[in-house]
Short mmCIF file of N, CA and C in Angstrom, two decimals:
data_model
loop_
_atom_site.label_atom_id
_atom_site.label_comp_id
_atom_site.label_asym_id
_atom_site.label_seq_id
_atom_site.Cartn_x
_atom_site.Cartn_y
_atom_site.Cartn_z
N PHE K 296 -52.83 23.42 -23.09
CA PHE K 296 -51.67 22.69 -22.53
C PHE K 296 -50.50 23.47 -22.69
N PHE K 297 -49.60 23.50 -21.64
CA PHE K 297 -48.32 24.21 -21.69
C PHE K 297 -47.13 23.25 -21.61
N PRO K 298 -46.31 23.04 -22.80
CA PRO K 298 -45.18 22.18 -22.63
C PRO K 298 -44.00 22.92 -21.89
N TYR K 299 -43.13 22.02 -21.31
CA TYR K 299 -41.93 22.50 -20.68
C TYR K 299 -40.79 21.60 -20.96
N LEU K 300 -39.54 22.13 -20.84
CA LEU K 300 -38.41 21.44 -21.24
C LEU K 300 -37.89 20.58 -20.06
N VAL K 301 -37.42 19.40 -20.33
CA VAL K 301 -36.78 18.52 -19.36
C VAL K 301 -35.30 18.39 -19.89
N SER K 302 -34.35 18.61 -19.16
CA SER K 302 -32.92 18.46 -19.59
C SER K 302 -32.01 17.93 -18.49
N ALA K 303 -30.95 17.37 -19.02
CA ALA K 303 -29.87 16.78 -18.00
C ALA K 303 -28.51 17.10 -18.71
N THR K 304 -27.53 17.39 -17.94
CA THR K 304 -26.18 17.66 -18.41
C THR K 304 -25.33 16.47 -17.90
N VAL K 305 -24.71 15.77 -18.83
CA VAL K 305 -23.77 14.79 -18.41
C VAL K 305 -22.30 15.31 -18.64
N GLN K 306 -21.59 15.31 -17.57
CA GLN K 306 -20.23 15.72 -17.73
C GLN K 306 -19.25 14.58 -17.90
N LYS K 307 -18.19 14.86 -18.64
CA LYS K 307 -17.18 13.76 -18.76
C LYS K 307 -16.54 13.55 -17.53
N ASN K 308 -16.10 12.26 -17.34
CA ASN K 308 -15.49 11.73 -16.13
C ASN K 308 -14.72 10.58 -16.33
N CYS K 309 -13.65 10.39 -15.55
CA CYS K 309 -12.82 9.22 -15.59
C CYS K 309 -12.48 8.82 -14.08
N THR K 310 -12.43 7.46 -13.96
CA THR K 310 -12.01 6.98 -12.70
C THR K 310 -10.91 5.84 -12.87
N VAL K 311 -10.07 5.66 -11.88
CA VAL K 311 -8.88 4.70 -11.90
C VAL K 311 -9.05 3.73 -10.73
N ALA K 312 -8.72 2.48 -11.01
CA ALA K 312 -8.55 1.46 -9.94
C ALA K 312 -7.19 0.84 -10.21
N ALA K 313 -6.32 0.63 -9.14
CA ALA K 313 -5.03 0.13 -9.51
C ALA K 313 -4.62 -1.02 -8.47
N ASN K 314 -3.81 -1.87 -9.01
CA ASN K 314 -3.11 -2.95 -8.22
C ASN K 314 -1.74 -2.59 -7.96
N SER K 315 -1.13 -3.17 -7.03
CA SER K 315 0.40 -2.88 -6.71
C SER K 315 1.23 -3.75 -7.68
N LEU K 316 2.46 -3.26 -8.00
CA LEU K 316 3.30 -3.97 -8.76
C LEU K 316 4.47 -4.41 -7.86
N THR K 317 4.67 -5.76 -7.72
CA THR K 317 5.75 -6.22 -6.76
C THR K 317 6.72 -7.14 -7.54
N PHE K 318 7.98 -6.75 -7.42
CA PHE K 318 9.03 -7.66 -8.03
C PHE K 318 9.18 -8.88 -7.02
N ASN K 319 9.48 -10.05 -7.60
CA ASN K 319 9.81 -11.18 -6.70
C ASN K 319 10.99 -10.93 -5.91
N ALA K 320 10.98 -11.53 -4.63
CA ALA K 320 12.11 -11.29 -3.78
C ALA K 320 13.44 -12.01 -4.36
N VAL K 321 14.58 -11.33 -4.18
CA VAL K 321 15.76 -11.83 -4.77
C VAL K 321 16.94 -11.71 -3.71
N ALA K 322 17.96 -12.51 -3.76
CA ALA K 322 19.03 -12.36 -2.91
C ALA K 322 19.80 -11.13 -3.28
N ALA K 323 20.40 -10.37 -2.29
CA ALA K 323 21.14 -9.25 -2.57
C ALA K 323 22.14 -9.50 -3.59
N GLY K 324 22.16 -8.61 -4.70
CA GLY K 324 23.19 -8.65 -5.82
C GLY K 324 22.59 -9.48 -7.02
N ALA K 325 21.51 -10.20 -6.85
CA ALA K 325 20.88 -10.98 -7.86
C ALA K 325 20.01 -10.06 -8.76
N ALA K 326 19.88 -10.43 -10.10
CA ALA K 326 19.02 -9.73 -10.93
C ALA K 326 17.50 -9.92 -10.61
N THR K 327 16.73 -8.97 -10.72
CA THR K 327 15.37 -9.26 -10.52
C THR K 327 14.70 -9.51 -11.77
N ALA K 328 13.55 -10.22 -11.77
CA ALA K 328 12.72 -10.54 -12.97
C ALA K 328 11.87 -9.42 -13.17
N PRO K 329 11.60 -9.02 -14.55
CA PRO K 329 10.70 -7.88 -14.77
C PRO K 329 9.29 -8.15 -14.04
N GLY K 330 8.67 -7.14 -13.76
CA GLY K 330 7.34 -7.13 -13.13
C GLY K 330 6.26 -6.53 -13.95
N SER K 331 5.03 -6.77 -13.52
CA SER K 331 3.92 -6.16 -14.29
C SER K 331 2.73 -6.07 -13.36
N THR K 332 1.74 -5.27 -13.70
CA THR K 332 0.43 -5.15 -13.10
C THR K 332 -0.55 -4.46 -13.99
N THR K 333 -1.72 -4.56 -13.53
CA THR K 333 -2.81 -3.95 -14.45
C THR K 333 -3.59 -3.03 -13.59
N PHE K 334 -3.99 -1.88 -14.18
CA PHE K 334 -4.90 -0.98 -13.57
C PHE K 334 -6.06 -0.71 -14.57
N ARG K 335 -7.09 -0.23 -13.99
CA ARG K 335 -8.33 -0.05 -14.79
C ARG K 335 -8.73 1.45 -14.89
N VAL K 336 -9.02 1.88 -16.07
CA VAL K 336 -9.50 3.20 -16.32
C VAL K 336 -11.00 3.15 -16.90
N THR K 337 -11.78 3.87 -16.27
CA THR K 337 -13.26 3.98 -16.82
C THR K 337 -13.56 5.46 -17.08
N CYS K 338 -13.81 5.73 -18.28
CA CYS K 338 -14.16 7.08 -18.66
C CYS K 338 -15.50 7.04 -19.41
N THR K 339 -16.19 8.13 -19.33
CA THR K 339 -17.50 8.34 -20.05
C THR K 339 -17.26 8.07 -21.55
N VAL K 340 -18.36 7.70 -22.20
CA VAL K 340 -18.39 7.30 -23.65
C VAL K 340 -17.91 8.55 -24.44
N ASN K 341 -16.85 8.19 -25.33
CA ASN K 341 -16.34 9.20 -26.36
C ASN K 341 -15.47 10.16 -25.64
N THR K 342 -14.93 9.95 -24.48
CA THR K 342 -14.11 10.88 -23.83
C THR K 342 -12.70 10.50 -24.10
N PRO K 343 -11.91 11.33 -24.83
CA PRO K 343 -10.44 11.06 -25.09
C PRO K 343 -9.69 11.32 -23.72
N TYR K 344 -8.68 10.52 -23.50
CA TYR K 344 -7.97 10.65 -22.30
C TYR K 344 -6.51 10.20 -22.53
N THR K 345 -5.62 10.73 -21.76
CA THR K 345 -4.20 10.27 -21.81
C THR K 345 -3.78 9.94 -20.40
N VAL K 346 -2.96 9.01 -20.36
CA VAL K 346 -2.57 8.41 -19.03
C VAL K 346 -1.00 8.58 -18.87
N GLY K 347 -0.56 9.24 -17.72
CA GLY K 347 0.82 9.42 -17.37
C GLY K 347 1.15 8.66 -16.10
N LEU K 348 2.30 8.10 -15.99
CA LEU K 348 2.69 7.59 -14.71
C LEU K 348 3.98 8.23 -14.07
N ALA K 349 3.72 8.62 -12.84
CA ALA K 349 4.68 9.48 -12.22
C ALA K 349 5.39 8.80 -10.93
N PRO K 350 6.50 8.21 -10.94
CA PRO K 350 7.08 7.78 -9.60
C PRO K 350 7.28 9.01 -8.71
N LEU K 351 7.07 8.71 -7.40
CA LEU K 351 7.00 9.92 -6.53
C LEU K 351 8.20 10.06 -5.50
N ASN K 352 8.98 9.00 -5.19
CA ASN K 352 10.07 9.11 -4.30
C ASN K 352 11.00 10.21 -4.85
N ILE K 353 11.41 10.09 -6.04
CA ILE K 353 12.27 11.08 -6.67
C ILE K 353 11.39 11.42 -8.04
N ALA K 354 10.86 12.57 -8.14
CA ALA K 354 10.00 12.95 -9.26
C ALA K 354 10.75 12.77 -10.53
N SER K 355 10.07 12.18 -11.51
CA SER K 355 10.70 11.84 -12.80
C SER K 355 9.60 11.86 -13.89
N PRO K 356 9.61 12.74 -14.84
CA PRO K 356 8.57 12.55 -15.89
C PRO K 356 8.89 11.41 -16.87
N THR K 357 10.01 10.73 -16.78
CA THR K 357 10.42 9.74 -17.66
C THR K 357 10.13 8.28 -17.30
N GLY K 358 9.41 8.09 -16.20
CA GLY K 358 9.04 6.88 -15.74
C GLY K 358 10.07 6.15 -15.08
N THR K 359 11.15 6.82 -14.71
CA THR K 359 12.28 6.27 -13.89
C THR K 359 11.99 6.41 -12.48
N GLY K 360 11.91 5.37 -11.69
CA GLY K 360 11.62 5.48 -10.39
C GLY K 360 12.76 5.04 -9.46
N THR K 361 12.61 5.38 -8.11
CA THR K 361 13.63 5.07 -7.12
C THR K 361 12.94 4.46 -5.90
N MET K 362 13.13 3.14 -5.71
CA MET K 362 12.55 2.48 -4.46
C MET K 362 13.56 2.73 -3.32
N LYS K 363 13.03 3.20 -2.23
CA LYS K 363 13.79 3.31 -1.02
C LYS K 363 13.47 2.24 0.04
N GLY K 364 14.58 1.98 0.86
CA GLY K 364 14.44 0.85 1.87
C GLY K 364 13.54 1.43 2.98
N GLY K 365 12.89 0.44 3.73
CA GLY K 365 11.89 0.83 4.76
C GLY K 365 12.44 0.76 6.11
N THR K 366 13.65 0.14 6.26
CA THR K 366 14.19 0.05 7.58
C THR K 366 14.99 1.28 8.09
N GLY K 367 14.82 1.79 9.22
CA GLY K 367 15.40 2.99 9.75
C GLY K 367 16.86 2.97 9.45
N GLY K 368 17.33 4.01 8.92
CA GLY K 368 18.78 4.27 8.67
C GLY K 368 19.29 3.73 7.31
N ASN K 369 18.36 2.90 6.62
CA ASN K 369 18.80 2.35 5.30
C ASN K 369 18.71 3.42 4.19
N THR K 370 19.79 3.86 3.70
CA THR K 370 19.79 4.82 2.75
C THR K 370 20.08 4.32 1.32
N ASN K 371 20.02 3.00 1.16
CA ASN K 371 20.23 2.45 -0.09
C ASN K 371 18.93 2.58 -0.94
N THR K 372 19.07 2.56 -2.27
CA THR K 372 17.99 2.66 -3.18
C THR K 372 18.01 1.55 -4.32
N VAL K 373 16.94 1.28 -5.03
CA VAL K 373 16.96 0.38 -6.16
C VAL K 373 16.17 1.11 -7.26
N GLN K 374 16.70 1.34 -8.36
CA GLN K 374 16.02 2.07 -9.47
C GLN K 374 15.35 1.05 -10.25
N TYR K 375 14.23 1.71 -10.94
CA TYR K 375 13.42 0.84 -11.93
C TYR K 375 12.94 1.81 -12.97
N GLN K 376 12.43 1.15 -14.04
CA GLN K 376 11.80 1.88 -15.19
C GLN K 376 10.47 1.33 -15.50
N LEU K 377 9.50 2.14 -15.80
CA LEU K 377 8.24 1.69 -16.17
C LEU K 377 8.12 1.69 -17.72
N TYR K 378 7.33 0.72 -18.23
CA TYR K 378 7.17 0.55 -19.68
C TYR K 378 5.69 0.27 -19.99
N SER K 379 5.25 0.50 -21.15
CA SER K 379 3.85 0.32 -21.65
C SER K 379 3.73 -1.01 -22.42
N ASN K 380 4.86 -1.66 -22.68
CA ASN K 380 4.70 -3.01 -23.37
C ASN K 380 5.66 -3.99 -22.78
N SER K 381 5.23 -5.31 -23.07
CA SER K 381 5.96 -6.40 -22.41
C SER K 381 7.40 -6.70 -22.84
N THR K 382 7.79 -6.13 -24.00
CA THR K 382 9.12 -6.33 -24.41
C THR K 382 9.98 -5.26 -23.81
N LEU K 383 9.57 -4.31 -22.89
CA LEU K 383 10.23 -3.36 -22.22
C LEU K 383 11.03 -2.34 -23.12
N SER K 384 10.32 -2.02 -24.27
CA SER K 384 10.95 -1.13 -25.09
C SER K 384 10.21 0.38 -25.27
N GLN K 385 9.08 0.46 -24.68
CA GLN K 385 8.38 1.69 -24.79
C GLN K 385 8.26 2.24 -23.30
N VAL K 386 8.99 3.18 -23.07
CA VAL K 386 9.10 3.95 -21.69
C VAL K 386 7.74 4.54 -21.49
N TRP K 387 7.08 4.46 -20.23
CA TRP K 387 5.89 5.02 -19.95
C TRP K 387 6.11 6.07 -18.76
N GLY K 388 6.01 7.37 -19.08
CA GLY K 388 6.35 8.36 -18.12
C GLY K 388 5.07 9.22 -17.83
N ASN K 389 5.42 10.48 -17.65
CA ASN K 389 4.31 11.39 -17.17
C ASN K 389 4.39 12.66 -18.01
N THR K 390 4.61 12.65 -19.28
CA THR K 390 4.58 13.90 -20.13
C THR K 390 3.34 13.92 -20.89
N ALA K 391 2.41 13.07 -20.67
CA ALA K 391 1.02 13.14 -21.30
C ALA K 391 0.21 14.27 -20.84
N ALA K 392 -0.48 14.91 -21.63
CA ALA K 392 -1.36 16.03 -21.33
C ALA K 392 -2.60 15.92 -22.25
N MET K 393 -3.57 16.78 -21.96
CA MET K 393 -4.71 16.80 -22.79
C MET K 393 -4.40 17.13 -24.23
N GLY K 394 -4.58 16.30 -25.26
CA GLY K 394 -4.22 16.63 -26.60
C GLY K 394 -2.87 16.22 -26.96
N SER K 395 -2.02 15.62 -26.02
CA SER K 395 -0.62 15.28 -26.29
C SER K 395 -0.38 13.91 -25.48
N THR K 396 -0.08 12.85 -26.28
CA THR K 396 0.32 11.70 -25.53
C THR K 396 1.62 11.66 -24.87
N GLY K 397 2.59 12.51 -25.49
CA GLY K 397 3.95 12.50 -24.85
C GLY K 397 4.41 11.12 -24.66
N ASN K 398 4.99 10.78 -23.44
CA ASN K 398 5.47 9.39 -23.20
C ASN K 398 4.57 8.51 -22.42
N GLY K 399 3.14 8.93 -22.56
CA GLY K 399 2.09 8.22 -21.85
C GLY K 399 1.24 7.43 -22.87
N LEU K 400 0.10 7.01 -22.46
CA LEU K 400 -0.77 6.29 -23.37
C LEU K 400 -2.09 7.09 -23.60
N ALA K 401 -2.73 6.95 -24.78
CA ALA K 401 -3.92 7.63 -25.13
C ALA K 401 -5.12 6.65 -25.23
N GLY K 402 -6.21 6.98 -24.93
CA GLY K 402 -7.37 6.13 -25.20
C GLY K 402 -8.61 7.01 -25.31
N THR K 403 -9.77 6.31 -25.55
CA THR K 403 -11.10 6.87 -25.70
C THR K 403 -12.04 6.13 -24.80
N GLY K 404 -12.69 6.84 -23.94
CA GLY K 404 -13.70 6.23 -23.08
C GLY K 404 -14.76 5.53 -23.80
N THR K 405 -15.27 4.34 -23.20
CA THR K 405 -16.29 3.49 -23.77
C THR K 405 -17.45 3.57 -22.74
N GLY K 406 -17.18 4.04 -21.56
CA GLY K 406 -18.29 3.92 -20.53
C GLY K 406 -18.10 2.63 -19.77
N SER K 407 -17.18 1.72 -20.21
CA SER K 407 -16.82 0.50 -19.48
C SER K 407 -15.42 0.56 -19.00
N THR K 408 -15.04 -0.44 -18.19
CA THR K 408 -13.77 -0.38 -17.65
C THR K 408 -12.68 -0.95 -18.70
N GLN K 409 -11.64 -0.16 -18.87
CA GLN K 409 -10.60 -0.51 -19.84
C GLN K 409 -9.29 -0.95 -19.01
N ALA K 410 -8.78 -2.08 -19.25
CA ALA K 410 -7.49 -2.51 -18.37
C ALA K 410 -6.38 -2.05 -19.20
N LEU K 411 -5.37 -1.54 -18.47
CA LEU K 411 -4.09 -1.06 -18.96
C LEU K 411 -3.07 -1.82 -18.18
N SER K 412 -2.10 -2.33 -18.93
CA SER K 412 -0.94 -3.04 -18.27
C SER K 412 0.22 -2.13 -18.15
N VAL K 413 1.01 -2.29 -17.04
CA VAL K 413 2.33 -1.44 -17.00
C VAL K 413 3.27 -2.56 -16.62
N TYR K 414 4.49 -2.45 -17.10
CA TYR K 414 5.64 -3.40 -17.05
C TYR K 414 6.72 -2.58 -16.45
N ALA K 415 7.57 -3.26 -15.73
CA ALA K 415 8.77 -2.59 -15.15
C ALA K 415 9.95 -3.58 -14.92
N LYS K 416 11.12 -3.02 -14.90
CA LYS K 416 12.29 -3.77 -14.59
C LYS K 416 13.21 -2.85 -13.70
N THR K 417 14.02 -3.44 -12.86
CA THR K 417 15.02 -2.75 -12.11
C THR K 417 16.19 -2.39 -13.01
N THR K 418 16.79 -1.25 -12.75
CA THR K 418 17.79 -0.75 -13.66
C THR K 418 19.06 -0.62 -12.87
N SER K 419 19.12 -0.74 -11.60
CA SER K 419 20.34 -0.59 -10.81
C SER K 419 20.54 -1.96 -10.16
N SER K 420 21.74 -2.03 -9.48
CA SER K 420 22.27 -3.20 -8.77
C SER K 420 21.27 -3.47 -7.64
N THR K 421 21.03 -4.66 -7.24
CA THR K 421 20.37 -5.00 -6.09
C THR K 421 21.31 -5.46 -4.93
N ASP K 422 22.61 -5.11 -5.14
CA ASP K 422 23.55 -5.45 -4.10
C ASP K 422 23.50 -4.26 -3.14
N VAL K 423 22.42 -4.42 -2.34
CA VAL K 423 22.09 -3.39 -1.24
C VAL K 423 21.66 -4.06 0.00
N THR K 424 21.47 -3.27 1.04
CA THR K 424 21.05 -3.76 2.26
C THR K 424 19.81 -4.62 2.14
N PRO K 425 19.68 -5.81 2.68
CA PRO K 425 18.50 -6.52 2.67
C PRO K 425 17.34 -5.77 3.31
N ASP K 426 16.28 -5.55 2.65
CA ASP K 426 15.14 -4.75 3.08
C ASP K 426 14.03 -4.80 1.99
N THR K 427 12.91 -4.29 2.39
CA THR K 427 11.79 -4.09 1.42
C THR K 427 11.96 -2.75 0.81
N TYR K 428 12.06 -2.58 -0.51
CA TYR K 428 12.24 -1.30 -1.07
C TYR K 428 10.96 -0.92 -1.79
N THR K 429 10.38 0.32 -1.62
CA THR K 429 9.20 0.78 -2.25
C THR K 429 9.23 2.12 -2.73
N ASP K 430 8.19 2.36 -3.68
CA ASP K 430 8.03 3.69 -4.20
C ASP K 430 6.53 3.78 -4.41
N THR K 431 5.90 4.93 -4.65
CA THR K 431 4.51 5.19 -5.08
C THR K 431 4.54 5.66 -6.42
N VAL K 432 3.73 5.22 -7.27
CA VAL K 432 3.47 5.82 -8.64
C VAL K 432 2.08 6.34 -8.72
N GLN K 433 2.09 7.58 -9.10
CA GLN K 433 0.80 8.26 -9.29
C GLN K 433 0.39 8.15 -10.68
N ILE K 434 -0.88 7.86 -10.85
CA ILE K 434 -1.54 7.61 -12.27
C ILE K 434 -2.24 8.83 -12.61
N ASN K 435 -1.89 9.61 -13.55
CA ASN K 435 -2.48 10.85 -13.98
C ASN K 435 -3.25 10.64 -15.22
N VAL K 436 -4.66 10.84 -15.13
CA VAL K 436 -5.54 10.70 -16.11
C VAL K 436 -5.97 12.01 -16.68
N ASN K 437 -5.69 12.46 -17.83
CA ASN K 437 -6.00 13.89 -18.29
C ASN K 437 -7.19 13.67 -19.31
N TYR K 438 -8.35 14.38 -19.08
CA TYR K 438 -9.42 14.18 -19.97
C TYR K 438 -10.10 15.48 -20.11
#
């Protein structure tokens, strides 16, 4: 009889699924309530990872974002800040890298979905042109 080797290589992997974060509508000039949402990270078992959040309208590694109006000609903006805790004291930005948490979050994969919550508040006046203001936040998972 002649034995032979059977092998498989399993590579580390992470996936992300996200929900939108929407502040409640307010009258121009009124304070907005803080907002929050949850996104899910699924990484292979025992895979260390870090998560950074990068607002894209105006690039910022500090989690400070700028929402822009959607109506043609509206140049007003509303600024916001991203946080990793509900007390809005831990800024969540995009300086996380492999081996360094920076201002991001670190975790270890379990092979199952892990829910992460992100919190935000506006940091500028909402005394702007009535409109819907938006930004896109990129979720960067380093593993």
